[in-house]
Short mmCIF file of C-alpha atoms in Angstrom, two decimals:
data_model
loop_
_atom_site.label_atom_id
_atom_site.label_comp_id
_atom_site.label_asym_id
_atom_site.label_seq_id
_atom_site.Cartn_x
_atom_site.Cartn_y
_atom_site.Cartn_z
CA UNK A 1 124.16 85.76 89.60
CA UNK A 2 122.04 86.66 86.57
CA UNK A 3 122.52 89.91 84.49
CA UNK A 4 119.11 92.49 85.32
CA UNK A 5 117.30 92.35 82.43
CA UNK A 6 114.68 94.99 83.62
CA UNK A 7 114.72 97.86 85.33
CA UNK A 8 112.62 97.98 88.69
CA UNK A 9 112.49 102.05 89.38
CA UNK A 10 109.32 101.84 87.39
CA UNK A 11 105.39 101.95 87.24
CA UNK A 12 104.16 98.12 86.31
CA UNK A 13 100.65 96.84 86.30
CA UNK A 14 100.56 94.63 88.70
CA UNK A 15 96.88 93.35 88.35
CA UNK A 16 93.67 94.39 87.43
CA UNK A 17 91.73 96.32 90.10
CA UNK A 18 88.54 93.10 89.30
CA UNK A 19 91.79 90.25 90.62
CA UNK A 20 92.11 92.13 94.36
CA UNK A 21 88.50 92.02 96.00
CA UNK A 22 87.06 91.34 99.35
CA UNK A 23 88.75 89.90 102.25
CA UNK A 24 91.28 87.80 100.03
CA UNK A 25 94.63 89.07 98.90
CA UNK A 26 96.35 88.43 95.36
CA UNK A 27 100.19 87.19 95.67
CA UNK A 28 102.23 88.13 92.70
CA UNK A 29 105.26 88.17 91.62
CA UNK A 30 106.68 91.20 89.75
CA UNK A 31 109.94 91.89 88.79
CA UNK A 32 111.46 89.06 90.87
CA UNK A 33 109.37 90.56 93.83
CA UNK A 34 107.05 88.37 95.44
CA UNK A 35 104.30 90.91 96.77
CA UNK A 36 100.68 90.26 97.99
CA UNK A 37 98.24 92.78 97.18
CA UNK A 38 95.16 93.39 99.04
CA UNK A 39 92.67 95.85 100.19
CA UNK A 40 93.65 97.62 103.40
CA UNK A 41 91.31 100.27 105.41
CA UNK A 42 88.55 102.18 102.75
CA UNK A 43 88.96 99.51 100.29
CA UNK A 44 92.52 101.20 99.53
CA UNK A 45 95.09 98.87 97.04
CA UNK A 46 98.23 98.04 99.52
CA UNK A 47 101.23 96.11 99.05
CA UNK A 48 103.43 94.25 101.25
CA UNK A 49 106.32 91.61 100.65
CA UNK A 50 105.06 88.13 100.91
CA UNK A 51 106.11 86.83 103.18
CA UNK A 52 105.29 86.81 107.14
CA UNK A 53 108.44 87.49 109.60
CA UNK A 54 106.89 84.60 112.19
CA UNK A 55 108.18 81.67 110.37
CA UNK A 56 108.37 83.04 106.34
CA UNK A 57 104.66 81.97 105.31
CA UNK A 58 103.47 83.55 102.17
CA UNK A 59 100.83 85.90 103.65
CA UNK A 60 98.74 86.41 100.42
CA UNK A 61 97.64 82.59 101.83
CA UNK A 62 95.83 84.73 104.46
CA UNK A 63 92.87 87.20 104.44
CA UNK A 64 92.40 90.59 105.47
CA UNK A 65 90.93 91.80 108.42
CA UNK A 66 89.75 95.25 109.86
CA UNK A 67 91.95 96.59 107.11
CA UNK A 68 95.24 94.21 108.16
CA UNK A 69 96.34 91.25 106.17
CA UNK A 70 96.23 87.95 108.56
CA UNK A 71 98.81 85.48 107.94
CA UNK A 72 96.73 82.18 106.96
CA UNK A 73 99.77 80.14 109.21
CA UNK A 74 99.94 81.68 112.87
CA UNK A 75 97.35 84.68 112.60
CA UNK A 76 100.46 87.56 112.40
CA UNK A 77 98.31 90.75 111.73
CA UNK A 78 100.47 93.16 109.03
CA UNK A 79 99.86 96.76 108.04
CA UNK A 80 99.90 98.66 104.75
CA UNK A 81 103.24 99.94 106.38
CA UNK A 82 104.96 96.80 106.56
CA UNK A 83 104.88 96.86 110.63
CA UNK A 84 103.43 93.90 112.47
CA UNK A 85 100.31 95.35 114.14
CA UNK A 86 99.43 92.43 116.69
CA UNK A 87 99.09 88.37 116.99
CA UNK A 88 97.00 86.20 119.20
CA UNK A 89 98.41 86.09 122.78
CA UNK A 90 101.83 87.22 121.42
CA UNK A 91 103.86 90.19 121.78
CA UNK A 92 105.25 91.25 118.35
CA UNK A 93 105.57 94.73 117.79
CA UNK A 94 109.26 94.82 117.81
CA UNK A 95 109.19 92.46 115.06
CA UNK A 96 111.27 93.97 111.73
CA UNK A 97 109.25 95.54 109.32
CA UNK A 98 108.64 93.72 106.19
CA UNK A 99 109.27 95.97 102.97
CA UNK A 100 105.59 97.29 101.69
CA UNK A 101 105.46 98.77 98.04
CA UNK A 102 104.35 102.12 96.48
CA UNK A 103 100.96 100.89 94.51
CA UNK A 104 98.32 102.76 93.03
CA UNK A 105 95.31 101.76 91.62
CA UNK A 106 93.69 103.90 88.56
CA UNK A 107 92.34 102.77 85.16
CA UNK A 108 91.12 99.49 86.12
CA UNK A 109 94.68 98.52 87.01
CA UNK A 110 96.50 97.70 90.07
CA UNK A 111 100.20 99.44 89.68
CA UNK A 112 103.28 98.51 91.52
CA UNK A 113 107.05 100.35 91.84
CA UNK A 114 109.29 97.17 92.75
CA UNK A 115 112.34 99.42 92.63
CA UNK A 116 113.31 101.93 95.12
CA UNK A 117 110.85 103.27 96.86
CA UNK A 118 111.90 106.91 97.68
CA UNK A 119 112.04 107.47 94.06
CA UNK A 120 107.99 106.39 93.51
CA UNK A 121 106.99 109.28 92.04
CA UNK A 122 102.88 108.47 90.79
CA UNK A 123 102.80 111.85 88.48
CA UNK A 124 104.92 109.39 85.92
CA UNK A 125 101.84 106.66 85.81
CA UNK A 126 100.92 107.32 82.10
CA UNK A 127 97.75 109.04 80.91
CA UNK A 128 94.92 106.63 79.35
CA UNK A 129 92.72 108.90 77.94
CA UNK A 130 90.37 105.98 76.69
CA UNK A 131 90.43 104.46 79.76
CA UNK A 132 88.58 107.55 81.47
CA UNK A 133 86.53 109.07 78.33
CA UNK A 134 83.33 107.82 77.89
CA UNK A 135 83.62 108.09 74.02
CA UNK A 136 86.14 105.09 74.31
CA UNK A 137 85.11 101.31 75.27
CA UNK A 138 87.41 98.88 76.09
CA UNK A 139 87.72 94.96 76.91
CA UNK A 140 90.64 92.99 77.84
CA UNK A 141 92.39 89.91 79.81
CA UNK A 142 95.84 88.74 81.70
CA UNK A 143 97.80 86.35 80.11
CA UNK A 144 100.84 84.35 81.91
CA UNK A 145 103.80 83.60 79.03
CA UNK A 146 106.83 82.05 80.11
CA UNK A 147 109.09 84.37 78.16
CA UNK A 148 111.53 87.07 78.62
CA UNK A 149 109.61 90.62 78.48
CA UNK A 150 111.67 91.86 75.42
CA UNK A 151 110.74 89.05 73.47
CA UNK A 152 106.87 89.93 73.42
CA UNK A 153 108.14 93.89 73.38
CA UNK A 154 110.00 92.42 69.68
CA UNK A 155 106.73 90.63 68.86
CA UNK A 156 104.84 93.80 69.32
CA UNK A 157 106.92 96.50 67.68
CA UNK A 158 107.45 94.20 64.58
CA UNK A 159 103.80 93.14 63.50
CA UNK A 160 105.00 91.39 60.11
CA UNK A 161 104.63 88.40 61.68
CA UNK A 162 101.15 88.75 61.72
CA UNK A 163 100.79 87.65 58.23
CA UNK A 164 102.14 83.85 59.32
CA UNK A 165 101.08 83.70 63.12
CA UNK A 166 97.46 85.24 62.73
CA UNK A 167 96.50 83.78 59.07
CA UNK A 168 92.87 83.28 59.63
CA UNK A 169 92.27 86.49 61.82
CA UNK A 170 94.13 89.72 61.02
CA UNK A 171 97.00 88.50 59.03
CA UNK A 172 97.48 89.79 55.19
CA UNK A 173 100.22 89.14 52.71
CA UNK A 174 100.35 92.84 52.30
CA UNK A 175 101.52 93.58 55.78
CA UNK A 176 105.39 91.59 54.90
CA UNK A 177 104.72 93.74 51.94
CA UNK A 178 104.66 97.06 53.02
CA UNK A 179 107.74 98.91 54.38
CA UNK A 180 108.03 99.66 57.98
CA UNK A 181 109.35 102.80 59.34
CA UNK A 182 111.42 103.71 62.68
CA UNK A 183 111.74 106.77 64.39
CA UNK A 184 112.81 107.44 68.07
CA UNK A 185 111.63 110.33 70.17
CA UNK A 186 113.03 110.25 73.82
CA UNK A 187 112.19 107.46 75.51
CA UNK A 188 109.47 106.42 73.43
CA UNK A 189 110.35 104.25 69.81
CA UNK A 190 107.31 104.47 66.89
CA UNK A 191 107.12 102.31 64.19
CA UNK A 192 104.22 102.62 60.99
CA UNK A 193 103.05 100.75 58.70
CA UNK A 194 100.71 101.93 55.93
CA UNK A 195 98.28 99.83 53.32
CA UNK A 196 96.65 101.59 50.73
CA UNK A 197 93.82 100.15 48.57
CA UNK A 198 93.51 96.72 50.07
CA UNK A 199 91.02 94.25 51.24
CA UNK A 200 89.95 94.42 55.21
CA UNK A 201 91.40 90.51 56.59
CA UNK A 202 88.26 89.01 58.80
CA UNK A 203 88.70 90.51 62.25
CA UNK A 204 88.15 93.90 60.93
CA UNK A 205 85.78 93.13 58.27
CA UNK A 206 83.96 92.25 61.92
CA UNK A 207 85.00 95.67 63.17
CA UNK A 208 83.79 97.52 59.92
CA UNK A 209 80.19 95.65 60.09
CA UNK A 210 79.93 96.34 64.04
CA UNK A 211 80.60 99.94 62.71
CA UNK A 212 77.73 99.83 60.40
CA UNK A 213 80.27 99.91 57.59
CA UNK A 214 80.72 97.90 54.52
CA UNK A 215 83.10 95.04 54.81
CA UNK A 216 83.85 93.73 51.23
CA UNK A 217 85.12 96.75 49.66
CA UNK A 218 88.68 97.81 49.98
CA UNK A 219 90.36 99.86 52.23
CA UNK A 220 93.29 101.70 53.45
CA UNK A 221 95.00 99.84 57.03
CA UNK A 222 97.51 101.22 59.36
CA UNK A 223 99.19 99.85 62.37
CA UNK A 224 101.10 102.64 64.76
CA UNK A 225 103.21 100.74 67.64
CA UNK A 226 104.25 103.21 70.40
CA UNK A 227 106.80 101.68 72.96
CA UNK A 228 107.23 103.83 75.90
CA UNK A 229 109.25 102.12 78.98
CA UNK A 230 109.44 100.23 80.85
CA UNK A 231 107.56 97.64 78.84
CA UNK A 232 103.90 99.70 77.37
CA UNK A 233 102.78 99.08 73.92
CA UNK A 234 100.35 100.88 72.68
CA UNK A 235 99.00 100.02 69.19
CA UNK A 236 96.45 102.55 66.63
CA UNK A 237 95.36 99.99 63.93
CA UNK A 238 92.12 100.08 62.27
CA UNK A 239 90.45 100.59 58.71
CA UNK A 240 88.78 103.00 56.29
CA UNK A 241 87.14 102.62 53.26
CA UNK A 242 89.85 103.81 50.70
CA UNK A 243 90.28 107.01 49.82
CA UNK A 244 89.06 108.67 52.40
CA UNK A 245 92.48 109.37 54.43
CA UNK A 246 93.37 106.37 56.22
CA UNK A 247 94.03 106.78 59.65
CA UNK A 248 92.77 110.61 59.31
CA UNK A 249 89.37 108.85 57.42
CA UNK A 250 86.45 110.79 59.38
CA UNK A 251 84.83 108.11 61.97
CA UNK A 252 82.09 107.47 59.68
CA UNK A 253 84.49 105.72 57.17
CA UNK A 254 86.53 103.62 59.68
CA UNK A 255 86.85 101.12 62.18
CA UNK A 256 90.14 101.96 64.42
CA UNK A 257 90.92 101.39 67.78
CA UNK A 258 94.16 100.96 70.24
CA UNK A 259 95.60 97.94 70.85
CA UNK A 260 96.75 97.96 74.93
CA UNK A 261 100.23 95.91 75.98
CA UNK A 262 101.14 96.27 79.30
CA UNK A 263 103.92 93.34 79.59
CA UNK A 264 104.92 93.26 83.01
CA UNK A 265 107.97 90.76 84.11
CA UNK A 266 107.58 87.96 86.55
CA UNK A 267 111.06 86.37 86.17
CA UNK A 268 113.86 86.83 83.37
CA UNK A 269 111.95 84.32 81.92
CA UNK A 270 108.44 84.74 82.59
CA UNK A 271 105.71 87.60 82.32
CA UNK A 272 102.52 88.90 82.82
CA UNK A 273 100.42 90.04 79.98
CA UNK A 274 97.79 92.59 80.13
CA UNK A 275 96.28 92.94 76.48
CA UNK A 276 93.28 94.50 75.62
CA UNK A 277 91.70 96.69 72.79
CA UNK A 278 90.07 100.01 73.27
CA UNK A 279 88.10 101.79 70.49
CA UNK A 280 85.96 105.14 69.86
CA UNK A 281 83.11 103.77 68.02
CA UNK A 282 79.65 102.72 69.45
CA UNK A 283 81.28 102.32 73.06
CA UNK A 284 78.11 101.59 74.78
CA UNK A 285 77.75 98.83 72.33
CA UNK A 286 78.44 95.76 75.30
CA UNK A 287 78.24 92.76 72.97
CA UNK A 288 80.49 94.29 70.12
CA UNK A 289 82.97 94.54 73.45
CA UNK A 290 82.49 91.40 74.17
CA UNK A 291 82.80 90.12 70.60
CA UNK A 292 85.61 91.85 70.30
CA UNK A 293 87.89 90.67 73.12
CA UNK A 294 86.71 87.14 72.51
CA UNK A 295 88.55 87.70 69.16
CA UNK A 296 91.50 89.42 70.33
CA UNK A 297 92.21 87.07 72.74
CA UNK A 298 91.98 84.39 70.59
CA UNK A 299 94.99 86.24 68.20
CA UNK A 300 96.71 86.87 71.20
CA UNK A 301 97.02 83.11 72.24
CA UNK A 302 98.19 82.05 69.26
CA UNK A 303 101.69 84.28 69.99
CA UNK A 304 101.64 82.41 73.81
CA UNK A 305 103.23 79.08 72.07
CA UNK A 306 105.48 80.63 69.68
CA UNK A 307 106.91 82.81 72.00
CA UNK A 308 107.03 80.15 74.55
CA UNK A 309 108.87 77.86 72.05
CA UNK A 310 111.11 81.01 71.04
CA UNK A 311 112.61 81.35 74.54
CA UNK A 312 113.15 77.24 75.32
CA UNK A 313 115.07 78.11 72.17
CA UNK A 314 117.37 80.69 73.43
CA UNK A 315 117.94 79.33 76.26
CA UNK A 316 118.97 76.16 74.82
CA UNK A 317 121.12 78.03 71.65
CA UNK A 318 122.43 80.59 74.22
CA UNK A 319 125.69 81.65 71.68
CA UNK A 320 123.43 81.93 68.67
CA UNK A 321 123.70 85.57 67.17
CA UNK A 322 120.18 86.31 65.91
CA UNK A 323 119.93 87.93 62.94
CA UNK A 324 118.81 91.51 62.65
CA UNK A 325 116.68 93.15 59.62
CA UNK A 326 115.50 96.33 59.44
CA UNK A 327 112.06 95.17 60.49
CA UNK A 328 113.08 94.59 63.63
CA UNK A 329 114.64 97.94 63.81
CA UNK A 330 111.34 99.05 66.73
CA UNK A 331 112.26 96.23 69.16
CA UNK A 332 116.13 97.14 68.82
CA UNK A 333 115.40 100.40 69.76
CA UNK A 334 112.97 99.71 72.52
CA UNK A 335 115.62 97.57 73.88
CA UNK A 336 118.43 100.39 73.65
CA UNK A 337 116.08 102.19 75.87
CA UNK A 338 115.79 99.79 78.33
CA UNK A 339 119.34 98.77 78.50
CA UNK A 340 120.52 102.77 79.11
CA UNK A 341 117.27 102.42 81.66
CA UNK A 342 119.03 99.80 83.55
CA UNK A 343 122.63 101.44 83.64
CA UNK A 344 121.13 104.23 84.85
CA UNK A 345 119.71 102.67 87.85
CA UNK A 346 122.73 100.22 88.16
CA UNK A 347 125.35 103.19 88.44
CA UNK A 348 122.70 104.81 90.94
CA UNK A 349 122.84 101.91 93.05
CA UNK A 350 126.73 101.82 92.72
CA UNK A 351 126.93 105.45 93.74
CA UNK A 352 125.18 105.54 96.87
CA UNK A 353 127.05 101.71 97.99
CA UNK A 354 130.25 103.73 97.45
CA UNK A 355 128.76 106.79 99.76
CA UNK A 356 127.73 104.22 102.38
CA UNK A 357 131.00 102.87 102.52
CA UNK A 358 132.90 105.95 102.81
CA UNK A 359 130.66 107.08 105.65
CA UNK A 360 131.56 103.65 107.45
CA UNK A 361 134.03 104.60 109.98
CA UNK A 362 136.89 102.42 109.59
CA UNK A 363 137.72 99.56 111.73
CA UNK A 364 140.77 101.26 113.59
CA UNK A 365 138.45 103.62 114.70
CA UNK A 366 135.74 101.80 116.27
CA UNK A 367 136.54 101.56 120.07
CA UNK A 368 136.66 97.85 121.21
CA UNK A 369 134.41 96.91 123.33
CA UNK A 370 134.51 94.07 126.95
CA UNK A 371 131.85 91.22 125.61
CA UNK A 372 130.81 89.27 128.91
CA UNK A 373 129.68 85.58 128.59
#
């Protein structure tokens, strides 16, 4: 059995809200939990196990009905509960109930707590302040990686490889240039990285024009990569003319905006990527949204193979002892948190398996009892 490499008493995105619409449900799997998602009574996000107790079909192969997800096999009617509700000509009430998840839908995302449900506690679904202000725009997508979650968590706290990976697009020989700093604060790891006096790289001489800014004179560049667990990366990069503070420029001398990661694990090896950028300047501008997410995505496909290639790699060197430099110093420390994350629910689970057992009444003192054939 393989170690856990992530821990499940925690808020994922599952989907976005656009992915679980009308009458048919979204299967997913999250954190080794295969789950279909779908719209119960008032349009309401609800989440059940896939998987139908009548003879184990996957039931996000069905469609909902009157607020109840129909298995697509036999017609088995579920509830947001988890309880079979009814099935043509059958009686199947006393079926078991099939495990249904604590979900919550808010921001334009779909979010799931695989872990244990009595401790789903939606006050700790993190605040996205551009995702409700109307001074903020944002555009995104959902990319599928077959990777291990830390490894785009490394890719994300450690942008230095943007210099080789993302030449023609955002990547600068001044970014390996510049020193990175590390600093840990709770649960959450921040790493900067500062450019003074430099010349914008194409993507945001794009972002400086679509901010009615000049684009061939130089500037001051900053990326700020917040990890806060279990797997969120947020990102403040952007650009000012130089000399006018950097990331404190006033908005009429900079293009910035906040890079959105929400890497959510399918499998140890596999994930789902939510990326997206959101940015305070001309928000009701559609098309520089548009033009904008066309280009991120674009950067963000070209990390799909490496990372891709990266993992085959590990899993084929699986003794190799990677190096480690001190700009990878953000995704050591993001990892330190989520390896203390995982004890902590691992010696939680041990706890209450060694309460259940000493409850058990021992086998002397169970009466025996006459079994008639």
């Amino acid at each position: 059995m393989s170690q856990q490499t992530y821990p499940k008493n925690a808020w994922y995105v599952a989907a976005m809200s656009e992915e679980v619409a009308g009458s048919q449900p979204l299967g997913r799997k999250i954190c080794g939990e295969s789950i279909a998602f779908y719209r119960s009574h008032d349009n309401k996000i609800a989440a059940v196990l896939d998987f139908c107790p009548h003879r184990g079909a996957a039931l996000s192969l069905g469609y909902v009905e009157e607020g109840l997800l129909v298995c697509g096999y036999h017609g088995l009617k579920i509830g947001a509960d988890g309880k079979t509700k009814e099935m043509p000509l059958q009686r199947v009430k006393g079926f078991p109930c099939m495990k249904s998840y604590a979900v919550d839908e808010r921001y334009g995302f779909i979010w799931v707590w695989p872990g244990d449900q009595s401790q789903a506690d939606k006050s700790l679904i993190p605040h996205l302040e551009w995702a409700v202000s109307p001074e903020w725009a944002y555009g995104g997508g959902l990319y599928h990686i077959n990777c291990d979650y830390r490894l785009m968590i490394d890719n994300l706290m450690d942008l230095t490889h943007e210099t080789y990976v993302h030449a023609s697009s955002i990547g600068q020989k001044e970014i390996d240039e510049s020193p990175v700093s590390t600093e840990v604060e709770g649960d959450k790891v921040i790493t900067s990285r500062f450019m003074e006096n430099i010349m914008a790289p194409p993507f945001w001489q794009a972002a400086l024009r679509g901010n009615g800014l000049a684009d061939n004179v130089p500037v001051d560049r900053w990326q700020i990569c917040r990890f806060s667990p279990p797997s969120h990366v947020m990102i403040d990069v952007g650009v000012a003319h130089a000399g006018n503070g950097g990331f404190d420029a006033p908005a009429n001398k900079k293009a910035s905006s906040t890079v959105v990661d929400f890497i959510t694990p399918e499998t140890e090896t596999s994930i789902w990527y939510f990326w997206g950028m959101a940015r305070n300047f001309k928000p009701e501008d559609q098309a520089l949204t548009d033009t904008i997410r066309e280009g991120q995505g674009k950067i963000f496909a070209e990390d799909l193979e490496v990372l891709e290639r990266q993992q085959q790699n590990l899993l084929a060197f699986p003794d190799y002892d990677l190096l480690k430099l001190d700009i990878d110093a953000g995704g050591v420390q993001s990892r330190r948190i989520i390896d203390r994350l995982i004890t902590k629910e691992q010696t939680a689970k041990e706890q209450v398996a060694k309460a259940s057992i000493a409850e058990t009444p021992s086998q002397s003192s169970v009466p025996l009892q006459k079994v008639s054939f």
